[in-house]
PDB file of C-alpha atoms in Angstrom:
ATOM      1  CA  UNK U   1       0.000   0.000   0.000  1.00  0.00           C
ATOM      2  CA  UNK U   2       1.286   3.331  -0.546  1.00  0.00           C
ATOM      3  CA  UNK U   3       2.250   5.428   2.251  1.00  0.00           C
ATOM      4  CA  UNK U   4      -0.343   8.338   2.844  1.00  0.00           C
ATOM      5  CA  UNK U   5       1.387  11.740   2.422  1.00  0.00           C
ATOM      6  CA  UNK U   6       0.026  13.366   5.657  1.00  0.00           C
ATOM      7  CA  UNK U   7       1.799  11.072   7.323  1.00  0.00           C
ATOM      8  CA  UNK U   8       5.413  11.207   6.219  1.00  0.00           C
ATOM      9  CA  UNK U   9       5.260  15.003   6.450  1.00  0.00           C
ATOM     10  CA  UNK U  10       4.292  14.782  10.367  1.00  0.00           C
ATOM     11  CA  UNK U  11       6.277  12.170  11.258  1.00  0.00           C
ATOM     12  CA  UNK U  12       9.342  14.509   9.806  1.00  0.00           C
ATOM     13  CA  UNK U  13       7.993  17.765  12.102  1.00  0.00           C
ATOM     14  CA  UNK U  14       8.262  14.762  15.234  1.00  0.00           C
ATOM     15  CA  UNK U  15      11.796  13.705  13.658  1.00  0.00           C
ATOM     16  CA  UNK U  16      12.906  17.665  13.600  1.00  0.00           C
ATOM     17  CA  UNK U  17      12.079  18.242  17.194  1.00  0.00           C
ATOM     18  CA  UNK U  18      13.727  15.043  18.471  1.00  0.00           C
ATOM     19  CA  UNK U  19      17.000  15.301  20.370  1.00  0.00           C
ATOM     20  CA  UNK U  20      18.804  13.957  23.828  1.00  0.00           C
ATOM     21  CA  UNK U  21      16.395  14.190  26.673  1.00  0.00           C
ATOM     22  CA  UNK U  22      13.292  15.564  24.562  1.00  0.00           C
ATOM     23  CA  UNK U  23      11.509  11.999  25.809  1.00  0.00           C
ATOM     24  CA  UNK U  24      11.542  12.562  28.712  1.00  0.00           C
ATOM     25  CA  UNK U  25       8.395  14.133  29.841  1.00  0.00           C
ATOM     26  CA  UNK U  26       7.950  12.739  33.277  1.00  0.00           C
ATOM     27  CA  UNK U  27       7.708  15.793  34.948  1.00  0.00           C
ATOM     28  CA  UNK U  28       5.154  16.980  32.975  1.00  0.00           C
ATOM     29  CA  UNK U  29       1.255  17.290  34.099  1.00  0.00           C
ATOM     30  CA  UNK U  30      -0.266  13.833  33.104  1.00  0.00           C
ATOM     31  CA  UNK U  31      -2.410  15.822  30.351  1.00  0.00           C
ATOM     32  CA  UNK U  32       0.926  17.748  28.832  1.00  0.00           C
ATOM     33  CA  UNK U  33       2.790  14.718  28.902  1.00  0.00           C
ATOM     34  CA  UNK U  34       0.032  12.571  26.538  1.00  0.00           C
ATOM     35  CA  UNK U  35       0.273  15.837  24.278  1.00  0.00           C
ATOM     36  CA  UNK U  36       3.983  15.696  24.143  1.00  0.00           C
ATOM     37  CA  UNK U  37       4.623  12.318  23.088  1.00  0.00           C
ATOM     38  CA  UNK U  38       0.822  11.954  21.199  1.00  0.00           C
ATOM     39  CA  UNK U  39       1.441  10.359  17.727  1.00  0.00           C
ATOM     40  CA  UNK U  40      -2.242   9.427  16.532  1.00  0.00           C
ATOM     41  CA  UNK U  41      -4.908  12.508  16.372  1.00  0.00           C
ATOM     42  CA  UNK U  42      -8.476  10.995  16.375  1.00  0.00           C
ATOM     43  CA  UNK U  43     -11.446  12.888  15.320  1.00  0.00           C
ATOM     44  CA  UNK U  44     -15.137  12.311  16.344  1.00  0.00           C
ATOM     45  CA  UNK U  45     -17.540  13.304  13.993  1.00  0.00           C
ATOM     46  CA  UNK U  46     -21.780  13.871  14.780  1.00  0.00           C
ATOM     47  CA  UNK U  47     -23.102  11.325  17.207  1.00  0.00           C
ATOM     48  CA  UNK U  48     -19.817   9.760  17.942  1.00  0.00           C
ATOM     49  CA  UNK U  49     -18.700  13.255  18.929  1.00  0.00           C
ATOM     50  CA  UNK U  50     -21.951  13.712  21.105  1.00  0.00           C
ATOM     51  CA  UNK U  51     -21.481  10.513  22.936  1.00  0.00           C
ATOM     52  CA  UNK U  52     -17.774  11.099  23.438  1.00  0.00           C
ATOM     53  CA  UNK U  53     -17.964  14.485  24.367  1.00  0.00           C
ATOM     54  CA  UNK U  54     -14.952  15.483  22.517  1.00  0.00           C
ATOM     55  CA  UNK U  55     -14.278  16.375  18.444  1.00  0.00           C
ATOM     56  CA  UNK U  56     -10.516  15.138  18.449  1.00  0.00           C
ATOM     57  CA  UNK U  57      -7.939  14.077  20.695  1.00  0.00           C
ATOM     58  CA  UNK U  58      -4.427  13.015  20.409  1.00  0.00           C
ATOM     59  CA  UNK U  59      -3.484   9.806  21.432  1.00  0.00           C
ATOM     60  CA  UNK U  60      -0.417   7.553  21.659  1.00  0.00           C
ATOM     61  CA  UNK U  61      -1.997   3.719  21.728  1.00  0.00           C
ATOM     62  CA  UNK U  62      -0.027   0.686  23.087  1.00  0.00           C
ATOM     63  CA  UNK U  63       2.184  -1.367  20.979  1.00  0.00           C
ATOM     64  CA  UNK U  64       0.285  -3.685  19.166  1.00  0.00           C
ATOM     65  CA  UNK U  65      -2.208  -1.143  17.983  1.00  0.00           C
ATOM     66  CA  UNK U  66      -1.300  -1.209  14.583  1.00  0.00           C
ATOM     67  CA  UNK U  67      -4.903  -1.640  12.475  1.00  0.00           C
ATOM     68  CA  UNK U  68      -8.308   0.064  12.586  1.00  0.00           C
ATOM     69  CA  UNK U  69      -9.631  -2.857  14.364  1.00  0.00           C
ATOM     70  CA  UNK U  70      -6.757  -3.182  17.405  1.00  0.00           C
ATOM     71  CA  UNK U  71      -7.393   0.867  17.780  1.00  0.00           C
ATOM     72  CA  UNK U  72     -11.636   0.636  17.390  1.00  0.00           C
ATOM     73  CA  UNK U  73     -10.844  -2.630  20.044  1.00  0.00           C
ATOM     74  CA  UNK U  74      -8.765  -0.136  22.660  1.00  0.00           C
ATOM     75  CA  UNK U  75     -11.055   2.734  22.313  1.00  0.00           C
ATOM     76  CA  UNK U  76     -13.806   0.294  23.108  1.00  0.00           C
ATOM     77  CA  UNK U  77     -12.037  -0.764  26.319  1.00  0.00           C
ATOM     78  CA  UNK U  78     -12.094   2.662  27.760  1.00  0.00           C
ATOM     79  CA  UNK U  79     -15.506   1.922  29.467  1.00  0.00           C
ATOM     80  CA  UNK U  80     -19.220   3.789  29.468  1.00  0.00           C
ATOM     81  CA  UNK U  81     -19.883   5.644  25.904  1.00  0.00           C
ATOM     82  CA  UNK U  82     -16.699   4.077  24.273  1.00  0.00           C
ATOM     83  CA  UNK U  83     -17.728   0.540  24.667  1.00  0.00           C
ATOM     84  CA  UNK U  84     -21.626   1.058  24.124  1.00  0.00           C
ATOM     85  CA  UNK U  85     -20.961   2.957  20.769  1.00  0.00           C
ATOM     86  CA  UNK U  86     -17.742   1.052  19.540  1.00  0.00           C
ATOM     87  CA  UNK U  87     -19.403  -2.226  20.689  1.00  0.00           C
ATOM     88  CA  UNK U  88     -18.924  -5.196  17.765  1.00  0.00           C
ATOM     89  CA  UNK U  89     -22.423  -5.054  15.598  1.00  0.00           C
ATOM     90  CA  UNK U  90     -22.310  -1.328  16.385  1.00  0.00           C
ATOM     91  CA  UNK U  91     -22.016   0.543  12.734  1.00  0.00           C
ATOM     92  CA  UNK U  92     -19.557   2.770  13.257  1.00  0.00           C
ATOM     93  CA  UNK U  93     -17.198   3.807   9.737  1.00  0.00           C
ATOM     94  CA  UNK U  94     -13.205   4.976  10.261  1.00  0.00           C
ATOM     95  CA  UNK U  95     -11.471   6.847   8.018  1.00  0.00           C
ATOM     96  CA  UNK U  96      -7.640   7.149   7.709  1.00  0.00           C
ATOM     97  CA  UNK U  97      -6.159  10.312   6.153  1.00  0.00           C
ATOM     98  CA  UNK U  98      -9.068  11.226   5.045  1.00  0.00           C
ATOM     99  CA  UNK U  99      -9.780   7.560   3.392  1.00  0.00           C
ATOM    100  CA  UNK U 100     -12.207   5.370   4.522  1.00  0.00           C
ATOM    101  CA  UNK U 101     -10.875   2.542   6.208  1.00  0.00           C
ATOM    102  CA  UNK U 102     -11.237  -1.409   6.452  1.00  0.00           C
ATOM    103  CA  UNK U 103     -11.080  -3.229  10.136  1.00  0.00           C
ATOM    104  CA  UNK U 104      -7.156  -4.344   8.923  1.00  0.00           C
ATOM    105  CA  UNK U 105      -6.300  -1.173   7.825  1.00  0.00           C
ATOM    106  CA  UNK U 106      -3.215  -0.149   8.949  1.00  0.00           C
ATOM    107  CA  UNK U 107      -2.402   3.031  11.510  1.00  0.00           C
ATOM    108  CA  UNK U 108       0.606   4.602  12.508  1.00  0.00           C
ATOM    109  CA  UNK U 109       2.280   7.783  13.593  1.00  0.00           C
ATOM    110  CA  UNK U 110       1.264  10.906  12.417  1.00  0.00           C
ATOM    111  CA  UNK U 111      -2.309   9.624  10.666  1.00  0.00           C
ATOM    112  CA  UNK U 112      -5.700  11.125  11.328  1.00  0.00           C
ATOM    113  CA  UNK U 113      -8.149   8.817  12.341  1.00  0.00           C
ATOM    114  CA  UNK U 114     -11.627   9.446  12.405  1.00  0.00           C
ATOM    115  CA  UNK U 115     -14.476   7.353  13.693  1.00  0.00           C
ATOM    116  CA  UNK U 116     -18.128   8.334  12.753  1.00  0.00           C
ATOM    117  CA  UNK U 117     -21.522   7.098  12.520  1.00  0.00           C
ATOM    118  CA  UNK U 118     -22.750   6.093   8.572  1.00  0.00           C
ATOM    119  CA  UNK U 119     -23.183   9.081   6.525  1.00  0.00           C
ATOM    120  CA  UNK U 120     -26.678  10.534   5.921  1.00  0.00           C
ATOM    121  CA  UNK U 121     -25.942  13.470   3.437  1.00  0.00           C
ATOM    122  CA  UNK U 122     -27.722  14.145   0.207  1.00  0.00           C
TER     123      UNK U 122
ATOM    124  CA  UNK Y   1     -16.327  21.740 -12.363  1.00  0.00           C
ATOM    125  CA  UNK Y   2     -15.231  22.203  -8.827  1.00  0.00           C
ATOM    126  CA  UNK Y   3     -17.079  20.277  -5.643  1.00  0.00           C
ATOM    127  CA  UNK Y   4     -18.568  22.946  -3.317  1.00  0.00           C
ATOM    128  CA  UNK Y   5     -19.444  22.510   0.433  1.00  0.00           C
ATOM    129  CA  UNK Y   6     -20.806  25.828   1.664  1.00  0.00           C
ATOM    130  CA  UNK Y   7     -23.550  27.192   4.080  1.00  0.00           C
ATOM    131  CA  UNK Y   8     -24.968  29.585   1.696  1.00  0.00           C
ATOM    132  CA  UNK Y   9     -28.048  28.894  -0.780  1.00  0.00           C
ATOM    133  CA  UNK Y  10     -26.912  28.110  -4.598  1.00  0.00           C
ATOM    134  CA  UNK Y  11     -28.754  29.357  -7.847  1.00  0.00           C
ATOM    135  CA  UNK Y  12     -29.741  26.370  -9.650  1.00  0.00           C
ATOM    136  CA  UNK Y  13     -29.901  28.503 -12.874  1.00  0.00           C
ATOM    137  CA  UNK Y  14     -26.865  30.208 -12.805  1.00  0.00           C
ATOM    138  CA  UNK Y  15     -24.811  26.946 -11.447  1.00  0.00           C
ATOM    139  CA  UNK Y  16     -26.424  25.015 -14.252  1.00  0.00           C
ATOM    140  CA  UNK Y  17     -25.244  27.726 -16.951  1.00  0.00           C
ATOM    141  CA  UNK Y  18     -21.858  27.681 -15.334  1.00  0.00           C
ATOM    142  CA  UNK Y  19     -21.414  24.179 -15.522  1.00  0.00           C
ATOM    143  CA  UNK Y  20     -22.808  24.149 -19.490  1.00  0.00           C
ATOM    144  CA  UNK Y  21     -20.116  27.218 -19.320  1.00  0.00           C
ATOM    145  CA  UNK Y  22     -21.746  27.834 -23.405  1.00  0.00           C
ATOM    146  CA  UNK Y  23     -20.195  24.575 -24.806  1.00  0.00           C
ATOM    147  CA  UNK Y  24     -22.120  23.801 -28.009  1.00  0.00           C
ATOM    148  CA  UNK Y  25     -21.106  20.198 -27.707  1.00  0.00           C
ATOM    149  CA  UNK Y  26     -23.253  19.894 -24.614  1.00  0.00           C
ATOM    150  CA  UNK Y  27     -26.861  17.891 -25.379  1.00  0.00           C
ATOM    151  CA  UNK Y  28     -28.042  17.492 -22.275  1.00  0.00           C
ATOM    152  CA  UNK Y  29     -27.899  18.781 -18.866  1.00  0.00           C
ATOM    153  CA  UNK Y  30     -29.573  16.488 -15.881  1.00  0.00           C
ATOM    154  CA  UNK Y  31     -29.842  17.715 -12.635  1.00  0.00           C
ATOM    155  CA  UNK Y  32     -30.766  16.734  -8.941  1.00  0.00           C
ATOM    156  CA  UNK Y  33     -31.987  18.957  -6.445  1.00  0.00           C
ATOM    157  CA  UNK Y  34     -31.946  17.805  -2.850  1.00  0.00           C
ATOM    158  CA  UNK Y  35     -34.699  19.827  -0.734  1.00  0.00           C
ATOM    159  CA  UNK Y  36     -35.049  19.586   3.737  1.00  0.00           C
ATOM    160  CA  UNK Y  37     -38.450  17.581   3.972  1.00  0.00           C
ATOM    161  CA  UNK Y  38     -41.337  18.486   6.428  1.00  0.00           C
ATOM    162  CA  UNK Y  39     -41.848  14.792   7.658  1.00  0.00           C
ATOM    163  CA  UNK Y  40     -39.252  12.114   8.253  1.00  0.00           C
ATOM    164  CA  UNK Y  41     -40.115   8.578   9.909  1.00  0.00           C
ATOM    165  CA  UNK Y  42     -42.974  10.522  11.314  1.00  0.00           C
ATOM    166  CA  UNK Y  43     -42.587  13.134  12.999  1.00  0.00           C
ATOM    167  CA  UNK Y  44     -42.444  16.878  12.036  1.00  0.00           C
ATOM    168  CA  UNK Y  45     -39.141  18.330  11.777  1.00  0.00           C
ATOM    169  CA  UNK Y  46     -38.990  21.934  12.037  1.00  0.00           C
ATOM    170  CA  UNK Y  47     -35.064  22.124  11.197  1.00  0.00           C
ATOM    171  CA  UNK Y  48     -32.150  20.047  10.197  1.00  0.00           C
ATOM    172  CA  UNK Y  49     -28.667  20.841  10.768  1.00  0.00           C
ATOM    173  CA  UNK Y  50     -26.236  19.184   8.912  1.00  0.00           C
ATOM    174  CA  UNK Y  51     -22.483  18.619   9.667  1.00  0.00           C
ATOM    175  CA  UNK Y  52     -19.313  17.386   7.135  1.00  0.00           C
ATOM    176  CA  UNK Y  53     -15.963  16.128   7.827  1.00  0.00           C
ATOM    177  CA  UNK Y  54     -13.949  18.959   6.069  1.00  0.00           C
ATOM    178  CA  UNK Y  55     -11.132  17.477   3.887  1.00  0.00           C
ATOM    179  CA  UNK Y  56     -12.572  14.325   3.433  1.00  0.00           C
ATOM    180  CA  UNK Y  57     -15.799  15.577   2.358  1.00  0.00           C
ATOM    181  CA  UNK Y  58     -14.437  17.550  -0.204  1.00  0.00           C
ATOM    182  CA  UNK Y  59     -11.890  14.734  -1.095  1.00  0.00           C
ATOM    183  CA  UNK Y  60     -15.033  11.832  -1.321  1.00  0.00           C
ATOM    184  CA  UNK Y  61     -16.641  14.218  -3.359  1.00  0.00           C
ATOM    185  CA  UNK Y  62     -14.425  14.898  -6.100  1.00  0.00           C
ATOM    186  CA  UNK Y  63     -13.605  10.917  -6.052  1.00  0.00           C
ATOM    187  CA  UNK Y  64     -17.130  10.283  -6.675  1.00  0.00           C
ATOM    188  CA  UNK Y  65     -17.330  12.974  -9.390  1.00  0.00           C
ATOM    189  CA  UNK Y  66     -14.214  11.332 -11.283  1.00  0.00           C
ATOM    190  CA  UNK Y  67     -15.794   7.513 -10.466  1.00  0.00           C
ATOM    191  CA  UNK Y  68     -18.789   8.927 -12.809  1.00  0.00           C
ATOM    192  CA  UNK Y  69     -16.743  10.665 -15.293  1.00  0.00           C
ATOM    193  CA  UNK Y  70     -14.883   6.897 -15.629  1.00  0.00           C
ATOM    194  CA  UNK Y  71     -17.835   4.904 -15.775  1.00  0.00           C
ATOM    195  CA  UNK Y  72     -19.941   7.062 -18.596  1.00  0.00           C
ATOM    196  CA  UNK Y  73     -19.002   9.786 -21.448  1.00  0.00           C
ATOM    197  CA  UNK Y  74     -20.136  13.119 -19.950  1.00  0.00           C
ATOM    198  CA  UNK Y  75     -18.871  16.516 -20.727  1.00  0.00           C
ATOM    199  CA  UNK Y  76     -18.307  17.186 -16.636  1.00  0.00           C
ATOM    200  CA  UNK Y  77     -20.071  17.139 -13.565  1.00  0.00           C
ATOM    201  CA  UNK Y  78     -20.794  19.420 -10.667  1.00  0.00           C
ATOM    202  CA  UNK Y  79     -21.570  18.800  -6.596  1.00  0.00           C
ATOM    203  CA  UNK Y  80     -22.558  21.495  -4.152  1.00  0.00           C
ATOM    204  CA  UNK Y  81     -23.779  20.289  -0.830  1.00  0.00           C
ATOM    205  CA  UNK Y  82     -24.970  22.797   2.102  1.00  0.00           C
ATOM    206  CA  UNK Y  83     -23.683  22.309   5.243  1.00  0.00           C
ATOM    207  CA  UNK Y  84     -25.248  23.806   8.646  1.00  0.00           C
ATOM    208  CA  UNK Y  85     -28.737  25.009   9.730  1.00  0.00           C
ATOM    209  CA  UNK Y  86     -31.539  24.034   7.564  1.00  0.00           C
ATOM    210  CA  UNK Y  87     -35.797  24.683   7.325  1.00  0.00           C
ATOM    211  CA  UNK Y  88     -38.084  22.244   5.619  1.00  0.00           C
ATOM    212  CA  UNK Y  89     -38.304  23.393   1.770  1.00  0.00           C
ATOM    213  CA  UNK Y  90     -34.733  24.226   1.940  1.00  0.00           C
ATOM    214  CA  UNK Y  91     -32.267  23.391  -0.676  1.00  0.00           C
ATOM    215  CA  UNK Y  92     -29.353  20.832   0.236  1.00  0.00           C
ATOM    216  CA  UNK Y  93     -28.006  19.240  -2.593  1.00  0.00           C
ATOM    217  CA  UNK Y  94     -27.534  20.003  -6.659  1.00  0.00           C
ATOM    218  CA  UNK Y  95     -25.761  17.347  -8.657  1.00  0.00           C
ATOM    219  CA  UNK Y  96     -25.507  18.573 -12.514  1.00  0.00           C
ATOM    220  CA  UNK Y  97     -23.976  16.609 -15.119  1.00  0.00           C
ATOM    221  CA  UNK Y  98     -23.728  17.593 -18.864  1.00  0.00           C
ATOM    222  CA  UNK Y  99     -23.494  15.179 -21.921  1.00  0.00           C
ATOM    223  CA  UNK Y 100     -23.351  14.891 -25.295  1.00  0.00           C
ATOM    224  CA  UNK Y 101     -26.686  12.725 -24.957  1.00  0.00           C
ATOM    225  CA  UNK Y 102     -29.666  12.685 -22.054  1.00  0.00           C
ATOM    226  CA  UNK Y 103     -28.793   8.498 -21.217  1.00  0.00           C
ATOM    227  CA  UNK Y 104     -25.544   9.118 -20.153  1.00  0.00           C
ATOM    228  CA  UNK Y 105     -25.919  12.343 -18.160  1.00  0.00           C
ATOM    229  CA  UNK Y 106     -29.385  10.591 -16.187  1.00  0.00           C
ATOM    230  CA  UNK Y 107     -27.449   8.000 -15.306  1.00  0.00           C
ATOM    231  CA  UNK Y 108     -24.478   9.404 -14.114  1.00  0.00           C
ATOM    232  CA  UNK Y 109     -26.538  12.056 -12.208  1.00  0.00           C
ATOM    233  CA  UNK Y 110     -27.773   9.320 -10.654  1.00  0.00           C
ATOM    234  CA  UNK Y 111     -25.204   7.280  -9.844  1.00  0.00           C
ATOM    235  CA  UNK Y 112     -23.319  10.515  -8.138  1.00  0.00           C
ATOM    236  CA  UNK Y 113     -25.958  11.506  -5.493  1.00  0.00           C
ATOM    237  CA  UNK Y 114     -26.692   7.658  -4.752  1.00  0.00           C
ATOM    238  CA  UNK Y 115     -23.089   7.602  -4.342  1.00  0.00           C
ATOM    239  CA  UNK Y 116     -22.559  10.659  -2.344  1.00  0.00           C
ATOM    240  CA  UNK Y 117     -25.235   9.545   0.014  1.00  0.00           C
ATOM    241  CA  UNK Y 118     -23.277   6.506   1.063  1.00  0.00           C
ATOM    242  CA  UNK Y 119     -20.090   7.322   0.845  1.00  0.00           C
ATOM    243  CA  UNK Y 120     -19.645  11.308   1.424  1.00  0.00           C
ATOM    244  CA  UNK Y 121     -19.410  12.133   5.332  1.00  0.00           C
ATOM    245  CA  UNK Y 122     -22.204  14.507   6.076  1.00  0.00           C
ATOM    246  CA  UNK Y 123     -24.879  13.860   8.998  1.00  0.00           C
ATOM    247  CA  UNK Y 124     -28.182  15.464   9.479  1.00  0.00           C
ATOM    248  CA  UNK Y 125     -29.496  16.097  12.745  1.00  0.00           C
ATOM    249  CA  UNK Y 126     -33.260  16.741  13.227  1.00  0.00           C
ATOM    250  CA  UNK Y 127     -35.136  18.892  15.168  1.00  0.00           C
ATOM    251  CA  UNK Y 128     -38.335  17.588  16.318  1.00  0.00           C
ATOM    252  CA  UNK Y 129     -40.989  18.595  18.797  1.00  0.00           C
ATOM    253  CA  UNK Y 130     -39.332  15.642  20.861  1.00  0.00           C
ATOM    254  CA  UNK Y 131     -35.692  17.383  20.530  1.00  0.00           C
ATOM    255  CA  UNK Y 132     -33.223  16.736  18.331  1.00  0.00           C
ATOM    256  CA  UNK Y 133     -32.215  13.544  16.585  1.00  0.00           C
ATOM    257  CA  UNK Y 134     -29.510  12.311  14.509  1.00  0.00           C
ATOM    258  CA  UNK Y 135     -30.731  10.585  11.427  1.00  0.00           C
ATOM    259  CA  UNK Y 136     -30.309   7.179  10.356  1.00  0.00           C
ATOM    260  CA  UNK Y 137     -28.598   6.055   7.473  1.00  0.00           C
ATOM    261  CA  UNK Y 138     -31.321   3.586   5.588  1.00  0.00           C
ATOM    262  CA  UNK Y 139     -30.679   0.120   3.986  1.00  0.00           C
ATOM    263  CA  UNK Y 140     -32.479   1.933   0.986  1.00  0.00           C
ATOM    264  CA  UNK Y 141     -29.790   3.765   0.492  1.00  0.00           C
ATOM    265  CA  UNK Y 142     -27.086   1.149   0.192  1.00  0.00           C
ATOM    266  CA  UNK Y 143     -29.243  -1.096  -1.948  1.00  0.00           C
ATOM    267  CA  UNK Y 144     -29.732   2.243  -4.636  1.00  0.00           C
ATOM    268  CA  UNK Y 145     -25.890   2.356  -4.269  1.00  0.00           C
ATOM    269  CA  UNK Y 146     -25.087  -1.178  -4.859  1.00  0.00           C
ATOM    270  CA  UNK Y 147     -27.049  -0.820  -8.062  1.00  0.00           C
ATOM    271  CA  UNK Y 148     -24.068   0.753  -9.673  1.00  0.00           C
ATOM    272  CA  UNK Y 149     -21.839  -2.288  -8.976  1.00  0.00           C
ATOM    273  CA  UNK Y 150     -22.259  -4.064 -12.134  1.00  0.00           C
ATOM    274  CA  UNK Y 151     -21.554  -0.499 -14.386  1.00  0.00           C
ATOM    275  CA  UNK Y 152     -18.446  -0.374 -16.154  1.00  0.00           C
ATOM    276  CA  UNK Y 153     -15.694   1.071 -14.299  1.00  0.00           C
ATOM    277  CA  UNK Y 154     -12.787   1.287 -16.551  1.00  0.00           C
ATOM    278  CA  UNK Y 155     -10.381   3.100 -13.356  1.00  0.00           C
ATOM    279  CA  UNK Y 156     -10.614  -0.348 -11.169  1.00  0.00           C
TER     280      UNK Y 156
END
């Protein structure tokens, strides 16, 4: 598959900034240090957004989350709205970059991954 | 012919002229018009707001438009699709498609809105006297979409 534009560009911004000690955010705030070392911006779009009470967030998911599924499956495992709306059965559509994405999609640093309800436009 | 996302009103006239942009090869010009509806599964809706997914909208949009412009021999194709606060009677959608011949530009005029409303990330959100609702997608809709399937579609 060919690599999606978006992100080779931010993983080169992350590259740019990286040098000794710049990992270590330990003595950050819990919220600055999950914004410092975020690599994965999701988006929430209508309901989803609703339910979540959030339009984006930046995340930085355990090893192993590597597909659309793994990430929909971690989300899920946050509790309350998460795992009542991003139950399995529950239509719910991901996009990647701006693409619309298939359960083994794969998801790395840098993309944009959305998660919304099935379009009703027109 | 640019895809448009925009909150204001369009002229269906003068978008339909621009698209035919006074090309004598053009035969045929087929349009659909997307209006807000009074009534939906029953209940009154006094306003609809609808919400996109900026970037990929516009991106979805323009793939669809291209799709169409592989599968049948039109002169071009045009999408504009309101976004935001909506009354019944109000217009949402125009999808205009000029050909050489009517067959052509009916069916991909068609086969673009079908399209769009399965695959282009907008939502509507109702409001009802019960509060407001976010509507859901129907099976309908999928099963006009999956018509297209067996149409030629010389870019896969």
């Amino acid at each position: 598959m060919a690599r999606r534009p978006g992100a080779a560009r931010i993983r080169g911004k992350l590259d740019c900034v990286a040098r000794p000690g710049a990992d270590d955010v330990s003595h950050l705030p819990f919220p600055m240090r999950d914004a410092a070392t975020a690599t994965l911006t999701l988006v929430y779009l209508a309901r989803l957004r609703e339910a979540f009470g959030t339009a984006s967030e930046r995340v930085l998911p355990p090893e192993g989350v590597t597909t659309v599924a793994a990430l929909r499956a971690w989300l899920a495992a946050r509790g309350g709205n998460w795992a009542t709306e991003l139950a399995p059965g529950r239509a719910v559509r991901i996009a990647v970059n701006h693409d619309l994405a298939l359960p083994d999609t794969p998801i790395g640093p840098g993309d944009e991954v959305a998660l919304f309800p099935p379009v009703t436009g027109g | 012919m640019p895809v448009r996302v925009q909150t204001e009103d369009f002229d269906v006239a003068r978008e339909l002229a621009a698209l035919r942009g006074g090309n004598r090869a053009v035969g045929a010009v087929a349009a659909f018009i997307g209006t807000v509806r009074d009534v939906n599964e029953n209940a009154a809706v006094a306003a609809m707001s609808l919400e996109h997914y900026p970037g990929m909208t516009e991106k979805a949009l323009a793939a669809i438009v291209d799709d169409a412009k592989a599968r049948w021999d039109i002169i071009d194709a045009l999408v504009i699709h309101r976004v935001g606060t909506l009354a019944p009677a109000d217009q949402i959608v125009l999808v205009g498609v000029t050909g050489t011949h009517r067959g052509e530009a009916f069916a991909a005029c068609e086969f673009i809105i079908d399209y769009l409303k399965t695959r282009a990330p907008f939502w509507k959100k109702e409001g009802t006297a019960a509060g407001a609702r976010w509507v859901d997608a129907r099976a309908s809709d999928d099963e006009a979409a999956a018509r297209w399937d067996g149409t030629r579609d010389p870019a896969r």
